[in-house]
Backbone as JSON, one array per atom type, in Angstrom:
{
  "sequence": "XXXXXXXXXXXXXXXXXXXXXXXXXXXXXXXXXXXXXXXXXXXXXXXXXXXXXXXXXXXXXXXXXXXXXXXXXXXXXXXXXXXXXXXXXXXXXXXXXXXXXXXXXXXXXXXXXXXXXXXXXXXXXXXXXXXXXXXXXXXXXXXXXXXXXXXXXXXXXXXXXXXXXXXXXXXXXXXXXXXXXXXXXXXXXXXXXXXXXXXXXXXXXXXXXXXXXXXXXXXXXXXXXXXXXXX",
  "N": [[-110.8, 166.03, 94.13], [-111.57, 168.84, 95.87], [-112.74, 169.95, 99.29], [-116.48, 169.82, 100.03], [-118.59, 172.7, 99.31], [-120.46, 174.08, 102.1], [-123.73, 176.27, 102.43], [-124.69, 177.57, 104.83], [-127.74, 178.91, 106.1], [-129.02, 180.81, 108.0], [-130.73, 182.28, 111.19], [-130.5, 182.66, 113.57], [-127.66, 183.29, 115.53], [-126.41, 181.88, 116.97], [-126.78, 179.04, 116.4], [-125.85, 178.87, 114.15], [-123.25, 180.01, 114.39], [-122.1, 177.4, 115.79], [-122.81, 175.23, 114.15], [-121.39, 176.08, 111.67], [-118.52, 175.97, 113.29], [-118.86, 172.7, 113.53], [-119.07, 171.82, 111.14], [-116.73, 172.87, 109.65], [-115.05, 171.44, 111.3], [-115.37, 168.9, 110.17], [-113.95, 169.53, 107.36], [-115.22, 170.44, 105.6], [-115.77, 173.44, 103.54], [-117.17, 176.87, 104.3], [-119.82, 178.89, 103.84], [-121.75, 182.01, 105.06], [-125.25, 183.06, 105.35], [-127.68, 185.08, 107.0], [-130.01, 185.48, 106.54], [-132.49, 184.62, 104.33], [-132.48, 186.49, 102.25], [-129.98, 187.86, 102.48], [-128.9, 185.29, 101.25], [-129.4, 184.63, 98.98], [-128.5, 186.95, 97.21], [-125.59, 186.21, 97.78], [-125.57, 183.77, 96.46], [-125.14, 184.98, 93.78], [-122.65, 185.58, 93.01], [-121.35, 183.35, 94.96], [-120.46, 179.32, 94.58], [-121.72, 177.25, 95.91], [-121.95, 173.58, 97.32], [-123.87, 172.46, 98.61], [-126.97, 173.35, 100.33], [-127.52, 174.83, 103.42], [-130.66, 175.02, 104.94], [-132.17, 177.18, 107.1], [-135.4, 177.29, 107.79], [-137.77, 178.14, 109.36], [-137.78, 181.51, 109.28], [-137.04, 185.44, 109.73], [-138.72, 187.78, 107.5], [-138.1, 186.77, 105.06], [-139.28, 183.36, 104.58], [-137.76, 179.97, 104.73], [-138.85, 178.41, 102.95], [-139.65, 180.08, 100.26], [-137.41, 181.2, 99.95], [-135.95, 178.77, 98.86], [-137.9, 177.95, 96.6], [-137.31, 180.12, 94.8], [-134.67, 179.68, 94.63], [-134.8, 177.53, 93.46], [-135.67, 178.24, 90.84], [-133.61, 178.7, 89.5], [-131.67, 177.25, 89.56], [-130.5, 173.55, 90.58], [-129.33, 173.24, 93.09], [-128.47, 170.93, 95.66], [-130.58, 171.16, 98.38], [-130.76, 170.93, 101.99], [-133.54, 171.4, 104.55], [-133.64, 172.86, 107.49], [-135.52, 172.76, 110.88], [-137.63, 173.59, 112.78], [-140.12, 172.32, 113.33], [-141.37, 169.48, 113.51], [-144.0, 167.78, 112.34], [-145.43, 165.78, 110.02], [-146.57, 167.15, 107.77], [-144.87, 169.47, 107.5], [-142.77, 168.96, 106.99], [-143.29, 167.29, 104.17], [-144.42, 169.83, 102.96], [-141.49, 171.15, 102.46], [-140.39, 169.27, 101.29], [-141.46, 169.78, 98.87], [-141.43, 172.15, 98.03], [-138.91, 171.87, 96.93], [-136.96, 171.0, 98.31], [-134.19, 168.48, 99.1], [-133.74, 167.17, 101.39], [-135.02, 166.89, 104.84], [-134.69, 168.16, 108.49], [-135.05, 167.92, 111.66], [-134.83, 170.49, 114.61], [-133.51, 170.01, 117.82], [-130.81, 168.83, 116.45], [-128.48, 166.45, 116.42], [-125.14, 166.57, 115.22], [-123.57, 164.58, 113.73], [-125.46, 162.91, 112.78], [-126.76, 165.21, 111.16], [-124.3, 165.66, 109.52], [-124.43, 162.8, 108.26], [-126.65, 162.87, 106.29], [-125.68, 165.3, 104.56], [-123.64, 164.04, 103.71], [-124.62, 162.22, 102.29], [-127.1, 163.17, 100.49], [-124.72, 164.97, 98.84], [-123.72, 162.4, 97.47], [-125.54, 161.04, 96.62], [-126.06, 163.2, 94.42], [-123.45, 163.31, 92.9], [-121.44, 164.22, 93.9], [-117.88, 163.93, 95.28], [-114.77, 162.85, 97.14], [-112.12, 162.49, 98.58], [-111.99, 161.06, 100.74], [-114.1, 159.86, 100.52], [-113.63, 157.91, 98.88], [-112.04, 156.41, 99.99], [-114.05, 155.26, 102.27], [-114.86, 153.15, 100.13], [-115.14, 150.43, 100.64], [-116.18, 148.72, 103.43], [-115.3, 147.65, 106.52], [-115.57, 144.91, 108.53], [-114.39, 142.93, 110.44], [-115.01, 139.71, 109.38], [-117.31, 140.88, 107.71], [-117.5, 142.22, 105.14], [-118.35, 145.64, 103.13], [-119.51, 146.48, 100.22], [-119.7, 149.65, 99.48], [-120.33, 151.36, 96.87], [-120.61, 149.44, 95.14], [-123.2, 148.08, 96.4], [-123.13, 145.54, 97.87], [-123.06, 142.66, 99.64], [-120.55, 140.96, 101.9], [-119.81, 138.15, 103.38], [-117.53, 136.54, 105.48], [-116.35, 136.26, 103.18], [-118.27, 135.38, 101.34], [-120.56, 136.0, 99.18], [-123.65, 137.92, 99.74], [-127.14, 138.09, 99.61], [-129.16, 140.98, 99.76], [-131.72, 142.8, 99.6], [-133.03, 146.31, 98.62], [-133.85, 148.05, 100.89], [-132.91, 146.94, 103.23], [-130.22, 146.74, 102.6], [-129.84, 149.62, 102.85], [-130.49, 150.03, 105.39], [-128.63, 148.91, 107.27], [-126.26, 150.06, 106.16], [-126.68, 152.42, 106.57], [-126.34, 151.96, 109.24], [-123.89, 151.22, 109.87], [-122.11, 153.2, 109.19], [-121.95, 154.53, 111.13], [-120.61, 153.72, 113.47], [-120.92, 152.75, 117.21], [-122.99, 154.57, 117.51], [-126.16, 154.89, 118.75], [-129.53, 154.2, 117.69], [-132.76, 155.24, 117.33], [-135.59, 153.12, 116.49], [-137.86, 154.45, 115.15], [-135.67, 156.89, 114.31], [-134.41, 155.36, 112.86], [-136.16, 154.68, 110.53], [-136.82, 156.9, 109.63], [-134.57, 157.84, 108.31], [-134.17, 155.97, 106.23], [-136.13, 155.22, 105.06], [-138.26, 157.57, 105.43], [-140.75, 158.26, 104.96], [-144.12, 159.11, 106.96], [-145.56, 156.15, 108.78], [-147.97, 154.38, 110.19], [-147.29, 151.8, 111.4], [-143.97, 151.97, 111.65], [-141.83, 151.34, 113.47], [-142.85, 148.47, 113.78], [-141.95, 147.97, 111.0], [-138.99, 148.55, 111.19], [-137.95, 146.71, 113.21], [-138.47, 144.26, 111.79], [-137.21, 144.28, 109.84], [-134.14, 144.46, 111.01], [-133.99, 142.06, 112.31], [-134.03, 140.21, 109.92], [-131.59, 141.08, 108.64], [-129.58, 140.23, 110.89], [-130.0, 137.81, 110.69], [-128.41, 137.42, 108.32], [-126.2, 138.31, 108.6], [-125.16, 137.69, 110.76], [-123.08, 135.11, 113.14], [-124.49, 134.16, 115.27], [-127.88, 135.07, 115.45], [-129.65, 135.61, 117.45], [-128.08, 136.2, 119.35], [-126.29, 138.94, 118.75], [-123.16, 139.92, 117.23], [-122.85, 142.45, 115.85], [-124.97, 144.55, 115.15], [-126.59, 145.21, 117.52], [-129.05, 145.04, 120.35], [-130.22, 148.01, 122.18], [-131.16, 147.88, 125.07], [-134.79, 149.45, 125.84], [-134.47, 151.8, 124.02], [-132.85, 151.73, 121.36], [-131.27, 150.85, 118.74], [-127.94, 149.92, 117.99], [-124.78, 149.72, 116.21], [-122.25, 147.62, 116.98], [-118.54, 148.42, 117.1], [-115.41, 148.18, 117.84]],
  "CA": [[-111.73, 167.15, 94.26], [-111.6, 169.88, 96.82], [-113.67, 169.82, 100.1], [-117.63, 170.33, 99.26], [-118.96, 173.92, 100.44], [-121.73, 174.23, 102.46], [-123.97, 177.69, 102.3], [-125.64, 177.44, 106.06], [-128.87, 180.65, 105.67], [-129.78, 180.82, 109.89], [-130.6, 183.99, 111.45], [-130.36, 182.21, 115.05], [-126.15, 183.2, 114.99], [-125.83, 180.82, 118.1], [-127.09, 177.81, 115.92], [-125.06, 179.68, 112.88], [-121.88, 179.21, 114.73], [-121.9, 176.05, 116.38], [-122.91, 174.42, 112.4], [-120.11, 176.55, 111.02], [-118.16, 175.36, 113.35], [-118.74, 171.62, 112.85], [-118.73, 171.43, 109.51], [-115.36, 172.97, 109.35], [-114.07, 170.27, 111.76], [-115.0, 167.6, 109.13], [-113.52, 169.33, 106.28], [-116.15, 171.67, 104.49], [-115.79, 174.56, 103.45], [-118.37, 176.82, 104.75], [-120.32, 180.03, 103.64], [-122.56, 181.78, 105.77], [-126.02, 183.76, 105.8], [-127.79, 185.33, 108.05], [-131.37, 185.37, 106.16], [-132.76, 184.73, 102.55], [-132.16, 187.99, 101.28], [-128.29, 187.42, 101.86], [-128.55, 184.08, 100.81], [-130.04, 184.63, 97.18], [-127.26, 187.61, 97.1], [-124.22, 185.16, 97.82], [-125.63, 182.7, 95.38], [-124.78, 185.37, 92.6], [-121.13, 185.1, 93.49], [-120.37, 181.38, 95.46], [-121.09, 178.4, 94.28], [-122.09, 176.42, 97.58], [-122.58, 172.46, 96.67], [-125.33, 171.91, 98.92], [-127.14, 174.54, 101.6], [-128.27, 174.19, 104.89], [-131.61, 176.46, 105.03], [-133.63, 177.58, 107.66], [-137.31, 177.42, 107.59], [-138.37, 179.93, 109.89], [-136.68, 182.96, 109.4], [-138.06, 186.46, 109.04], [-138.3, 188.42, 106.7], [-138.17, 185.6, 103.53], [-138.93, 182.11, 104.84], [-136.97, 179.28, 103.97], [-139.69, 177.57, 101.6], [-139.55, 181.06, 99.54], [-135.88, 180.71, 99.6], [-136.09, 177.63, 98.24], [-138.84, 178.23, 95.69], [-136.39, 181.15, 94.41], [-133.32, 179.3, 94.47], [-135.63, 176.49, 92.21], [-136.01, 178.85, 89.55], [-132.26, 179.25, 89.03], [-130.64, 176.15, 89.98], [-130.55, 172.56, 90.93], [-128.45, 172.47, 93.86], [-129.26, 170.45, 96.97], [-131.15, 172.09, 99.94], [-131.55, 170.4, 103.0], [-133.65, 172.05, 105.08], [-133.41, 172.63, 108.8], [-137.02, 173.27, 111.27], [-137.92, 172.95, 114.73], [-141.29, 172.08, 113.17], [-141.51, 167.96, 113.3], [-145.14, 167.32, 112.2], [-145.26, 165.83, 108.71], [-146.81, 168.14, 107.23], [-143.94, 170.41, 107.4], [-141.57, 167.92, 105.97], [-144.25, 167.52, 102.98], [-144.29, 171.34, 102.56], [-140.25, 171.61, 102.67], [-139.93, 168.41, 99.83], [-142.43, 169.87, 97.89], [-141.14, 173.33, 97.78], [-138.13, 172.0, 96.55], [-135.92, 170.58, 99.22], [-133.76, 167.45, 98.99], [-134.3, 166.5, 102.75], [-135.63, 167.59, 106.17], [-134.04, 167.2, 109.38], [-135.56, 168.59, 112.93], [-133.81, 170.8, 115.19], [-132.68, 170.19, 117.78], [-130.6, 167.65, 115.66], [-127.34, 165.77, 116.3], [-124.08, 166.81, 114.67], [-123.14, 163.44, 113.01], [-126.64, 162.78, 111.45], [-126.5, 166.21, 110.02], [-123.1, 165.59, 108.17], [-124.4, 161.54, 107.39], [-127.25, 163.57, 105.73], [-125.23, 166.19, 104.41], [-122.89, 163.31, 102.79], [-126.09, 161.1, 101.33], [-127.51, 164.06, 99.75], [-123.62, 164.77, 98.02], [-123.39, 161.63, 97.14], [-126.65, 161.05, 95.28], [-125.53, 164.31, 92.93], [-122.32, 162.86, 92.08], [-119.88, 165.13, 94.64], [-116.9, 162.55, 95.68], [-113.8, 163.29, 97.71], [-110.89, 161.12, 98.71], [-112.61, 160.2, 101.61], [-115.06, 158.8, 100.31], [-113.14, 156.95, 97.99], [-111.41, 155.6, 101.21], [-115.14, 154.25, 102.98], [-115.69, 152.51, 99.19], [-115.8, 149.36, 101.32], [-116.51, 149.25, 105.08], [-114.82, 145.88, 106.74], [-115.28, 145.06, 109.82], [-114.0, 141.36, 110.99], [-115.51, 139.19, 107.87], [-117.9, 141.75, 107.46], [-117.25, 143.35, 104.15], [-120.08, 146.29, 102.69], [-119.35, 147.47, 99.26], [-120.91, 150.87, 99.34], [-120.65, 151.79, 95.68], [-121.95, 148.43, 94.09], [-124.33, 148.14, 96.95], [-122.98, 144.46, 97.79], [-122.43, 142.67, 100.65], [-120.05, 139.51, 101.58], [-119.68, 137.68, 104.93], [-116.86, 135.45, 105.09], [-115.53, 136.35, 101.38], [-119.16, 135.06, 100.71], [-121.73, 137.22, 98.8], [-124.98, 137.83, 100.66], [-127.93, 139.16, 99.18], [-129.84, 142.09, 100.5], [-132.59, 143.97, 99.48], [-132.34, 147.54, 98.68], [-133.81, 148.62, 102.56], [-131.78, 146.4, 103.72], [-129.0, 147.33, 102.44], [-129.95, 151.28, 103.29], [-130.6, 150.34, 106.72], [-127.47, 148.0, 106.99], [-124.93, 151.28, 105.28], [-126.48, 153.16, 107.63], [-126.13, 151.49, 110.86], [-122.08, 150.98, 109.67], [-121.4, 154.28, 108.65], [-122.14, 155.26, 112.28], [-120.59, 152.5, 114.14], [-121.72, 152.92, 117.86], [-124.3, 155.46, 117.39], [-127.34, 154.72, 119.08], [-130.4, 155.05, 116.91], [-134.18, 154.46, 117.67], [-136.38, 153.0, 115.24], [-138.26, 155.97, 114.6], [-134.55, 157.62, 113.58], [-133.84, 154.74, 111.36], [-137.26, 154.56, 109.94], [-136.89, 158.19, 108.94], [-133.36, 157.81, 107.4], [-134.45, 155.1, 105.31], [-137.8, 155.45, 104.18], [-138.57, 159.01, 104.62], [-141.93, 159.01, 105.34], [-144.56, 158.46, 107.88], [-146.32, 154.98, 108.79], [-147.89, 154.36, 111.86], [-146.67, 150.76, 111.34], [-142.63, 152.05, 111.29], [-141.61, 150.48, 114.72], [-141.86, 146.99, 113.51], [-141.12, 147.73, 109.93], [-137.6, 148.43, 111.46], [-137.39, 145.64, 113.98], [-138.55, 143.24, 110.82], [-135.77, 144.58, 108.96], [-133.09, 144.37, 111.52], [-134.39, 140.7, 112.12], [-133.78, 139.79, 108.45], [-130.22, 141.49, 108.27], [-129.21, 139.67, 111.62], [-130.08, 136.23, 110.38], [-127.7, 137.24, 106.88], [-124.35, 138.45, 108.95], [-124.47, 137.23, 112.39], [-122.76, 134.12, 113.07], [-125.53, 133.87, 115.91], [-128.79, 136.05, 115.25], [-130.01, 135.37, 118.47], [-126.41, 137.05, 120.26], [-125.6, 139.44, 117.65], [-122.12, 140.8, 117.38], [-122.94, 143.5, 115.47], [-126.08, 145.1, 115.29], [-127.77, 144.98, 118.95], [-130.04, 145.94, 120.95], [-129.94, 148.89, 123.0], [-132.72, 147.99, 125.54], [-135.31, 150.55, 126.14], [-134.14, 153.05, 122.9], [-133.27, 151.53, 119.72], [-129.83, 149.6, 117.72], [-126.22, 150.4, 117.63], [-124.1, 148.42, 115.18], [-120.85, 147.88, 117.3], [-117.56, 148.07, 116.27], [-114.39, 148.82, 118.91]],
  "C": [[-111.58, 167.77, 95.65], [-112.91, 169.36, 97.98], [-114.9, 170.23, 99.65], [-117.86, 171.59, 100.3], [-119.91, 173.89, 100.55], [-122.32, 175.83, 102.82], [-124.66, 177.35, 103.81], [-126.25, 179.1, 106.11], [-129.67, 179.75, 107.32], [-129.54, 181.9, 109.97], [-130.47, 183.59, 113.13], [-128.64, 181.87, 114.67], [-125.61, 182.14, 116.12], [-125.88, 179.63, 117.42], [-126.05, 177.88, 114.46], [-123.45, 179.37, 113.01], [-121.02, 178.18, 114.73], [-121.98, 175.02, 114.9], [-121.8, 174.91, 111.97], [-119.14, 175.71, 111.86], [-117.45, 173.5, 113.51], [-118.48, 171.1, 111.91], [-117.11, 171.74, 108.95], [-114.41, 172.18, 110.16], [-113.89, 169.1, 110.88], [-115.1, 168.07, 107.96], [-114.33, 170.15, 105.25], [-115.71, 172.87, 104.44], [-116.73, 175.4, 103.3], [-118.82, 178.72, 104.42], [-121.49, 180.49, 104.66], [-124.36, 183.01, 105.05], [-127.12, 183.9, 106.53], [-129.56, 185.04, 107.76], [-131.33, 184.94, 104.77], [-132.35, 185.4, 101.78], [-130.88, 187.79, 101.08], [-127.98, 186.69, 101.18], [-128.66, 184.34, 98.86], [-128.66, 185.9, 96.58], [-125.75, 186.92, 96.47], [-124.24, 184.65, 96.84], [-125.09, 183.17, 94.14], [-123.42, 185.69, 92.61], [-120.56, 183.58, 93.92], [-121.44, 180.82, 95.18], [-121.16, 177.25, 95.33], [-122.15, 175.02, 96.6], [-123.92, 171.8, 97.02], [-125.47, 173.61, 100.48], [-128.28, 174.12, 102.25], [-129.49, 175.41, 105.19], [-132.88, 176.16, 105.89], [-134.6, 177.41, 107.49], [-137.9, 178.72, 108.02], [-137.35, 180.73, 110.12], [-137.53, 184.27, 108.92], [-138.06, 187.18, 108.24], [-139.08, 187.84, 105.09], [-138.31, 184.05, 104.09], [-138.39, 180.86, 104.28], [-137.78, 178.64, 102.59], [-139.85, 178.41, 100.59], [-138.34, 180.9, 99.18], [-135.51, 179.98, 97.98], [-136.29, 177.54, 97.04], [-137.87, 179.45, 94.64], [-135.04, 180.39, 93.83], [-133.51, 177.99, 92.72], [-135.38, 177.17, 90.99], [-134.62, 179.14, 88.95], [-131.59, 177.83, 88.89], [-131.01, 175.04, 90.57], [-130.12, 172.04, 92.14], [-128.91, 172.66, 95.01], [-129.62, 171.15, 98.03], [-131.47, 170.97, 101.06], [-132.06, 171.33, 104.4], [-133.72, 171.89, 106.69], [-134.86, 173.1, 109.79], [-137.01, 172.99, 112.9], [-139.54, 172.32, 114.68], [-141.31, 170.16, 112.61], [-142.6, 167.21, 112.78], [-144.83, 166.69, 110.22], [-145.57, 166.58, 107.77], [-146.01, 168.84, 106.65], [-142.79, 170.1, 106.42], [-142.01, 167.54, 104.64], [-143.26, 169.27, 101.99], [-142.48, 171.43, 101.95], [-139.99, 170.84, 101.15], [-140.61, 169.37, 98.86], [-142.43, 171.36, 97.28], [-139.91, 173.05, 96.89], [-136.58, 171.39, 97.31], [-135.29, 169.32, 98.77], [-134.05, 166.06, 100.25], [-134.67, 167.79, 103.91], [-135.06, 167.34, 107.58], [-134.35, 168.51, 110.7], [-134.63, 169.46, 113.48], [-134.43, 170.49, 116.78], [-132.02, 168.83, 116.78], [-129.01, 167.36, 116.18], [-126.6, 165.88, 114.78], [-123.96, 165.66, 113.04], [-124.27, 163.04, 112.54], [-126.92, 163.94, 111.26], [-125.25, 165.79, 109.35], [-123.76, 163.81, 108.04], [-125.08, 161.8, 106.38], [-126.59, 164.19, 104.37], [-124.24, 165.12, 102.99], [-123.91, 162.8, 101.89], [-126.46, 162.25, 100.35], [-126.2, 164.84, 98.55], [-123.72, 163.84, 97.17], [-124.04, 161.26, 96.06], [-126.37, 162.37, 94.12], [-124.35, 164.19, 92.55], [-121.02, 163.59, 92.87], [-119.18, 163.33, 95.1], [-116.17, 163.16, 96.43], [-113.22, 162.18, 98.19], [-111.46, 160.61, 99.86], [-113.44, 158.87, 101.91], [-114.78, 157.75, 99.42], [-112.31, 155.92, 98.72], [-112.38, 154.82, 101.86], [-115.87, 153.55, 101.59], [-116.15, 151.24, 99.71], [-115.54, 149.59, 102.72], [-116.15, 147.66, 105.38], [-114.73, 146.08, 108.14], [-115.34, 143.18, 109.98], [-114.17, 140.79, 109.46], [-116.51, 139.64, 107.76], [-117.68, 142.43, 106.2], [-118.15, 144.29, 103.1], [-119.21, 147.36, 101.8], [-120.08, 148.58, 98.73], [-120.74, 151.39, 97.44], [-121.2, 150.36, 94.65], [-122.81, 148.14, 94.84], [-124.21, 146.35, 97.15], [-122.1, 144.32, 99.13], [-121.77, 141.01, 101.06], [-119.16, 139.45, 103.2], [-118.69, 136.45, 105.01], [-116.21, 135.23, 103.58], [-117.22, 135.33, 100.61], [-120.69, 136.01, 100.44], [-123.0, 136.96, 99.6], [-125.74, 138.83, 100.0], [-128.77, 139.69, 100.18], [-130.65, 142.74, 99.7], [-132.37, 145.4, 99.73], [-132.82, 148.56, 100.06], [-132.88, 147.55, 102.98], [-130.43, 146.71, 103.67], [-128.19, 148.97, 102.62], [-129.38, 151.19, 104.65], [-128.89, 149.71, 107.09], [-126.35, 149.27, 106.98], [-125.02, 152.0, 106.47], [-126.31, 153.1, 108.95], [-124.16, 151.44, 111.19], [-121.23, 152.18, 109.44], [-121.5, 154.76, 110.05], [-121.92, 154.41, 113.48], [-120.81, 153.06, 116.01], [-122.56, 153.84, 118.77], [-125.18, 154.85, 118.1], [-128.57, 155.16, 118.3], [-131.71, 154.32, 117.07], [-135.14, 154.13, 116.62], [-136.87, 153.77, 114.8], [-136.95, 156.72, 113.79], [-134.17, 156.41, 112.11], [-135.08, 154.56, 110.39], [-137.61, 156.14, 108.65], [-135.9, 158.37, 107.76], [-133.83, 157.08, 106.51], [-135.54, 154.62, 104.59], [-138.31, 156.31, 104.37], [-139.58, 159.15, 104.6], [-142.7, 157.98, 106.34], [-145.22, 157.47, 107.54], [-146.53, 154.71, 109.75], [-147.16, 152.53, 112.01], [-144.51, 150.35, 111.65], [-142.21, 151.51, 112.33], [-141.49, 148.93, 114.22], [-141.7, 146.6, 112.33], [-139.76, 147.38, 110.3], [-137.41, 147.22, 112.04], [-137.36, 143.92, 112.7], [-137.53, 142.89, 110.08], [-134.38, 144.25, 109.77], [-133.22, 142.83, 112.17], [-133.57, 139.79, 110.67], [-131.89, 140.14, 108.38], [-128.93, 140.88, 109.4], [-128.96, 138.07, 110.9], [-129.2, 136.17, 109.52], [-126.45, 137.63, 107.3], [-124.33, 138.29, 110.01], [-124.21, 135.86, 112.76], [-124.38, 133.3, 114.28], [-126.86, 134.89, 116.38], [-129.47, 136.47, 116.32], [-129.07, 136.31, 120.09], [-125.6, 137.88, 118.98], [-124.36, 140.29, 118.01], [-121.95, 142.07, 116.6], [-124.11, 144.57, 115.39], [-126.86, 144.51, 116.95], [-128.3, 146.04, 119.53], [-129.81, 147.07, 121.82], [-131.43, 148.78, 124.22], [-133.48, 149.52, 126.1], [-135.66, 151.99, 125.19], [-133.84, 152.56, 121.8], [-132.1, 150.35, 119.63], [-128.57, 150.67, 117.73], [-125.31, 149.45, 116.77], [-122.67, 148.94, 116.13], [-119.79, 147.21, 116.82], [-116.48, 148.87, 117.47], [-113.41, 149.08, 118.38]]
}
């Protein structure tokens, strides 16, 4: 299958750019518009696979967009905001969105995003048929049966576990603060999320680190969050 195309609808052309040009470094193929009005236009010509849409924009705001695009079609929206309150992120699902993701935002969790949200609607590409397993030392994380084996020996995981886990590997040393992984992987608020995560990355230590205590893969970052390293 062909690269997936992404429709990016920003009317801020500095933020319009800089996404265009990312996305076409890793391989998308990329449509653009400038507002709603274009966007709903385009749609009756290209078939985008997923689109990156504004919120505030004037004119048509993105949750209209959205709500519009609903009435025609199924295909994924993730929307983009400078508005972080939950609320907003409510409003955005509930209009119709797939996900939500702040601005300013980091590159590489927009496209891990960007892939997750593919992936769940069935898009593929040879790439991804290349990260079907992720191996690192005796580490081995079968991302399509969702199975994981340490030493050529199976290890069970729970299905956060195994979220948080994919996603700490797919981004080997990323830096990410509980709050970021709390969001990726469960998606909504809890004032409790701080040591949901640390509970979780507790549990997933004790099941692949030869010493849980000195972990060689998942550690700490003091002060800010976890990095799963890998050199």
């Amino acid at each position: 299958m062909n690269a997936a195309t992404i429709m990016i609808v920003e009317d801020d052309e500095g933020i319009r750019e800089l996404t265009r040009l990312f996305l076409l470094k890793k391989g998308y193929e990329v449509i653009q518009a400038e507002d709603g009005f274009q966007a709903l236009e385009l749609l009756e010509k290209d078939k985008p696979d997923l689109i990156l849409l504004d919120v505030e924009m004037p004119g048509m705001n993105g949750l209209e967009v959205c709500r519009r695009i609903r009435l025609k079609t199924t295909l994924p929206i993730l929307f983009v905001s400078y508005r972080k309150e939950l609320v907003y992120k409510i409003q955005g699902l509930e209009a119709g969105g797939d996900d939500y993701i702040t601005k300013p935002f980091d590159f590489n969790e927009l496209d891990a995003r960007i892939r997750a949200i593919l992936r769940r609607n069935g898009w593929r590409n040879s790439a991804d048929d290349q990260l079907t397993i992720l191996k690192y030392k005796d580490l081995h994380i079968h991302v399509d049966s969702r199975e994981l084996y340490v030493g050529g020996t199976a290890v069970k995981l729970y299905h956060k576990e195994f979220q948080l886990l994919l996603l700490l590997a797919q981004t080997p040393n990323r830096v990410w603060t509980a709050e970021q992984l709390y969001d990726q992987v469960w998606g909504y608020y809890s004032e409790g999320e701080v040591q949901t995560v640390k509970v979780h990355i507790s549990k997933l230590r004790k099941k692949i680190e030869k010493d849980p205590a000195n972990p060689e893969f998942i550690q700490t970052v003091r002060g800010f969050g976890y990095k799963f390293i890998w050199e």
